[in-house]
Amino acid sequence: MFFENFVFKVRGKRESSPHKRDFKKRLQEGKNQFNIQQTNKRIYLDVAKLLLREGKYLDMAVFHIHQAIEKHLKGYLISKGWVVKKIHDLESPITEAMKFDATFQKFLGLGRKLTAFYYGERYPPRPATSYSEKEVREMLEEAEKLVKKLKEETHQK
């Protein structure tokens, strides 16, 4: 049922089609795409860990941490009835999540740091931010706590 609600929230309305077979086919295609997205969001933290272990491309490790949090946060908020927004700012969705659980506030600092990094890397001429291996490791540890909490809240493995 979660996925069906997700589809309708994204589209903003319920589909009423006399062609149930077509709808079922589209729904199955959507579920397949949703499962791919679920797999992809799990991979981001693993990639960040690999990059950190190698001690190379720390900026890409931070990027993958950002992506993992963004995907999990949006999934959590959608499960709460949030309408999908195409944003890369993490502070805003964390603030939204705080409406359901005030303990998300402890992750605001991480969200701000990752958002500043993301915009600096993706939207020049903002200055790019670089982090030490220790800082990236700390961000990863905090991100893992946030992702774990989000998974627990949405009953994911």
mmCIF file of C-alpha atoms in Angstrom:
data_model
loop_
_atom_site.group_PDB
_atom_site.id
_atom_site.type_symbol
_atom_site.label_atom_id
_atom_site.label_comp_id
_atom_site.label_asym_id
_atom_site.label_seq_id
_atom_site.Cartn_x
_atom_site.Cartn_y
_atom_site.Cartn_z
ATOM 1 C CA MET A 1 0.000 0.000 0.000
ATOM 2 C CA PHE A 2 2.922 2.350 0.665
ATOM 3 C CA PHE A 3 3.896 2.357 -2.985
ATOM 4 C CA GLU A 4 0.361 2.968 -4.207
ATOM 5 C CA ASN A 5 0.127 5.974 -1.884
ATOM 6 C CA PHE A 6 3.530 7.128 -3.112
ATOM 7 C CA VAL A 7 2.398 7.025 -6.750
ATOM 8 C CA PHE A 8 -0.713 9.014 -5.997
ATOM 9 C CA LYS A 9 1.144 11.581 -3.905
ATOM 10 C CA VAL A 10 3.676 12.175 -6.676
ATOM 11 C CA ARG A 11 0.983 12.636 -9.264
ATOM 12 C CA GLY A 12 -1.071 14.735 -6.883
ATOM 13 C CA LYS A 13 -4.348 12.950 -7.625
ATOM 14 C CA ARG A 14 -5.870 9.518 -7.762
ATOM 15 C CA GLU A 15 -6.066 7.886 -11.143
ATOM 16 C CA SER A 16 -9.540 6.883 -12.261
ATOM 17 C CA SER A 17 -9.140 4.898 -15.429
ATOM 18 C CA PRO A 18 -11.541 2.439 -16.988
ATOM 19 C CA HIS A 19 -8.479 0.542 -18.204
ATOM 20 C CA LYS A 20 -7.523 -1.285 -15.040
ATOM 21 C CA ARG A 21 -5.110 -3.531 -16.887
ATOM 22 C CA ASP A 22 -3.152 -0.518 -18.167
ATOM 23 C CA PHE A 23 -3.139 0.967 -14.700
ATOM 24 C CA LYS A 24 -1.909 -2.294 -13.171
ATOM 25 C CA LYS A 25 0.844 -2.480 -15.770
ATOM 26 C CA ARG A 26 1.916 1.114 -15.057
ATOM 27 C CA LEU A 27 1.734 0.441 -11.330
ATOM 28 C CA GLN A 28 4.001 -2.606 -11.703
ATOM 29 C CA GLU A 29 6.453 -0.582 -13.806
ATOM 30 C CA GLY A 30 6.400 2.083 -11.110
ATOM 31 C CA LYS A 31 7.054 -0.515 -8.415
ATOM 32 C CA ASN A 32 10.015 -1.825 -10.390
ATOM 33 C CA GLN A 33 11.399 1.713 -10.698
ATOM 34 C CA PHE A 34 10.750 2.302 -6.988
ATOM 35 C CA ASN A 35 12.706 -0.868 -6.117
ATOM 36 C CA ILE A 36 15.611 0.339 -8.261
ATOM 37 C CA GLN A 37 15.553 3.649 -6.377
ATOM 38 C CA GLN A 38 15.511 1.762 -3.057
ATOM 39 C CA THR A 39 18.606 -0.161 -4.114
ATOM 40 C CA ASN A 40 20.356 2.969 -5.368
ATOM 41 C CA LYS A 41 19.866 4.894 -2.144
ATOM 42 C CA ARG A 42 21.398 2.008 -0.178
ATOM 43 C CA ILE A 43 24.482 2.079 -2.371
ATOM 44 C CA TYR A 44 25.413 5.720 -1.681
ATOM 45 C CA LEU A 45 26.727 5.129 1.852
ATOM 46 C CA ASP A 46 28.610 2.030 0.729
ATOM 47 C CA VAL A 47 30.353 4.032 -1.999
ATOM 48 C CA ALA A 48 31.200 6.768 0.522
ATOM 49 C CA LYS A 49 32.744 4.134 2.819
ATOM 50 C CA LEU A 50 34.838 2.704 -0.011
ATOM 51 C CA LEU A 51 36.111 6.139 -1.018
ATOM 52 C CA LEU A 52 36.914 7.000 2.587
ATOM 53 C CA ARG A 53 38.732 3.692 3.078
ATOM 54 C CA GLU A 54 40.909 4.479 0.057
ATOM 55 C CA GLY A 55 41.531 7.986 1.391
ATOM 56 C CA LYS A 56 40.965 9.382 -2.081
ATOM 57 C CA TYR A 57 38.273 11.519 -3.629
ATOM 58 C CA LEU A 58 36.941 12.667 -0.275
ATOM 59 C CA ASP A 59 34.796 15.241 -2.051
ATOM 60 C CA MET A 60 32.994 12.402 -3.833
ATOM 61 C CA ALA A 61 32.551 10.586 -0.517
ATOM 62 C CA VAL A 62 30.838 13.694 0.888
ATOM 63 C CA PHE A 63 28.687 13.925 -2.256
ATOM 64 C CA HIS A 64 27.541 10.318 -1.771
ATOM 65 C CA ILE A 65 26.777 10.958 1.906
ATOM 66 C CA HIS A 66 24.610 13.888 0.826
ATOM 67 C CA GLN A 67 22.807 11.739 -1.750
ATOM 68 C CA ALA A 68 22.125 8.947 0.753
ATOM 69 C CA ILE A 69 20.599 11.337 3.254
ATOM 70 C CA GLU A 70 18.598 13.186 0.609
ATOM 71 C CA LYS A 71 17.055 9.977 -0.768
ATOM 72 C CA HIS A 72 16.256 8.478 2.642
ATOM 73 C CA LEU A 73 14.843 11.754 3.970
ATOM 74 C CA LYS A 74 12.565 12.179 0.980
ATOM 75 C CA GLY A 75 11.395 8.566 1.321
ATOM 76 C CA TYR A 76 10.587 9.146 4.984
ATOM 77 C CA LEU A 77 8.718 12.367 4.264
ATOM 78 C CA ILE A 78 6.759 10.797 1.399
ATOM 79 C CA SER A 79 5.666 8.040 3.788
ATOM 80 C CA LYS A 80 4.281 10.837 5.975
ATOM 81 C CA GLY A 81 2.286 12.348 3.107
ATOM 82 C CA TRP A 82 4.835 14.882 1.889
ATOM 83 C CA VAL A 83 4.582 15.838 -1.775
ATOM 84 C CA VAL A 84 7.863 15.305 -3.639
ATOM 85 C CA LYS A 85 9.943 18.447 -4.121
ATOM 86 C CA LYS A 86 13.003 18.646 -6.332
ATOM 87 C CA ILE A 87 15.427 20.215 -3.893
ATOM 88 C CA HIS A 88 18.953 19.394 -2.829
ATOM 89 C CA ASP A 89 18.878 21.401 0.388
ATOM 90 C CA LEU A 90 18.886 19.041 3.382
ATOM 91 C CA GLU A 91 17.981 21.601 6.032
ATOM 92 C CA SER A 92 14.458 22.016 4.700
ATOM 93 C CA PRO A 93 13.515 18.305 4.702
ATOM 94 C CA ILE A 94 15.143 17.784 8.111
ATOM 95 C CA THR A 95 13.021 20.655 9.417
ATOM 96 C CA GLU A 96 9.954 18.975 7.878
ATOM 97 C CA ALA A 97 10.922 15.677 9.548
ATOM 98 C CA MET A 98 11.151 17.502 12.898
ATOM 99 C CA LYS A 99 7.385 18.097 12.670
ATOM 100 C CA PHE A 100 6.944 14.332 13.074
ATOM 101 C CA ASP A 101 9.871 13.671 15.423
ATOM 102 C CA ALA A 102 11.739 16.451 17.230
ATOM 103 C CA THR A 103 14.864 14.295 17.624
ATOM 104 C CA PHE A 104 15.728 14.952 13.975
ATOM 105 C CA GLN A 105 16.929 18.376 15.155
ATOM 106 C CA LYS A 106 20.297 16.887 16.131
ATOM 107 C CA PHE A 107 20.969 16.288 12.413
ATOM 108 C CA LEU A 108 20.403 19.903 11.308
ATOM 109 C CA GLY A 109 24.105 20.758 11.571
ATOM 110 C CA LEU A 110 25.025 17.829 9.342
ATOM 111 C CA GLY A 111 22.331 18.843 6.872
ATOM 112 C CA ARG A 112 23.615 22.418 6.704
ATOM 113 C CA LYS A 113 27.209 21.287 6.248
ATOM 114 C CA LEU A 114 26.337 18.839 3.462
ATOM 115 C CA THR A 115 24.082 21.355 1.713
ATOM 116 C CA ALA A 116 26.829 23.997 1.731
ATOM 117 C CA PHE A 117 29.226 21.439 0.291
ATOM 118 C CA TYR A 118 26.748 20.311 -2.371
ATOM 119 C CA TYR A 119 26.014 23.826 -3.585
ATOM 120 C CA GLY A 120 29.696 24.759 -3.515
ATOM 121 C CA GLU A 121 30.578 21.776 -5.688
ATOM 122 C CA ARG A 122 27.629 21.896 -8.060
ATOM 123 C CA TYR A 123 26.901 25.579 -8.538
ATOM 124 C CA PRO A 124 30.015 27.657 -9.200
ATOM 125 C CA PRO A 125 31.251 30.322 -8.598
ATOM 126 C CA ARG A 126 30.641 29.416 -4.974
ATOM 127 C CA PRO A 127 33.846 28.315 -3.286
ATOM 128 C CA ALA A 128 34.197 24.562 -3.039
ATOM 129 C CA THR A 129 34.611 23.239 0.488
ATOM 130 C CA SER A 130 37.131 20.554 1.283
ATOM 131 C CA TYR A 131 37.111 18.309 4.317
ATOM 132 C CA SER A 132 39.789 16.251 6.026
ATOM 133 C CA GLU A 133 39.553 12.486 6.213
ATOM 134 C CA LYS A 134 38.603 12.799 9.889
ATOM 135 C CA GLU A 135 35.782 15.247 9.110
ATOM 136 C CA VAL A 136 34.416 13.002 6.362
ATOM 137 C CA ARG A 137 34.537 10.006 8.707
ATOM 138 C CA GLU A 138 32.566 11.971 11.325
ATOM 139 C CA MET A 139 29.989 13.019 8.710
ATOM 140 C CA LEU A 140 29.655 9.416 7.564
ATOM 141 C CA GLU A 141 29.120 8.172 11.125
ATOM 142 C CA GLU A 142 26.453 10.802 11.747
ATOM 143 C CA ALA A 143 24.845 10.075 8.373
ATOM 144 C CA GLU A 144 24.672 6.368 9.217
ATOM 145 C CA LYS A 145 22.821 7.219 12.437
ATOM 146 C CA LEU A 146 20.355 9.395 10.533
ATOM 147 C CA VAL A 147 19.798 6.792 7.806
ATOM 148 C CA LYS A 148 19.305 4.082 10.449
ATOM 149 C CA LYS A 149 16.683 6.227 12.171
ATOM 150 C CA LEU A 150 14.926 6.955 8.873
ATOM 151 C CA LYS A 151 14.897 3.263 7.962
ATOM 152 C CA GLU A 152 13.452 2.348 11.359
ATOM 153 C CA GLU A 153 10.755 4.994 10.976
ATOM 154 C CA THR A 154 9.765 3.673 7.540
ATOM 155 C CA HIS A 155 10.150 -0.002 8.529
ATOM 156 C CA GLN A 156 12.927 -0.695 6.024
ATOM 157 C CA LYS A 157 15.715 -3.219 6.394
#
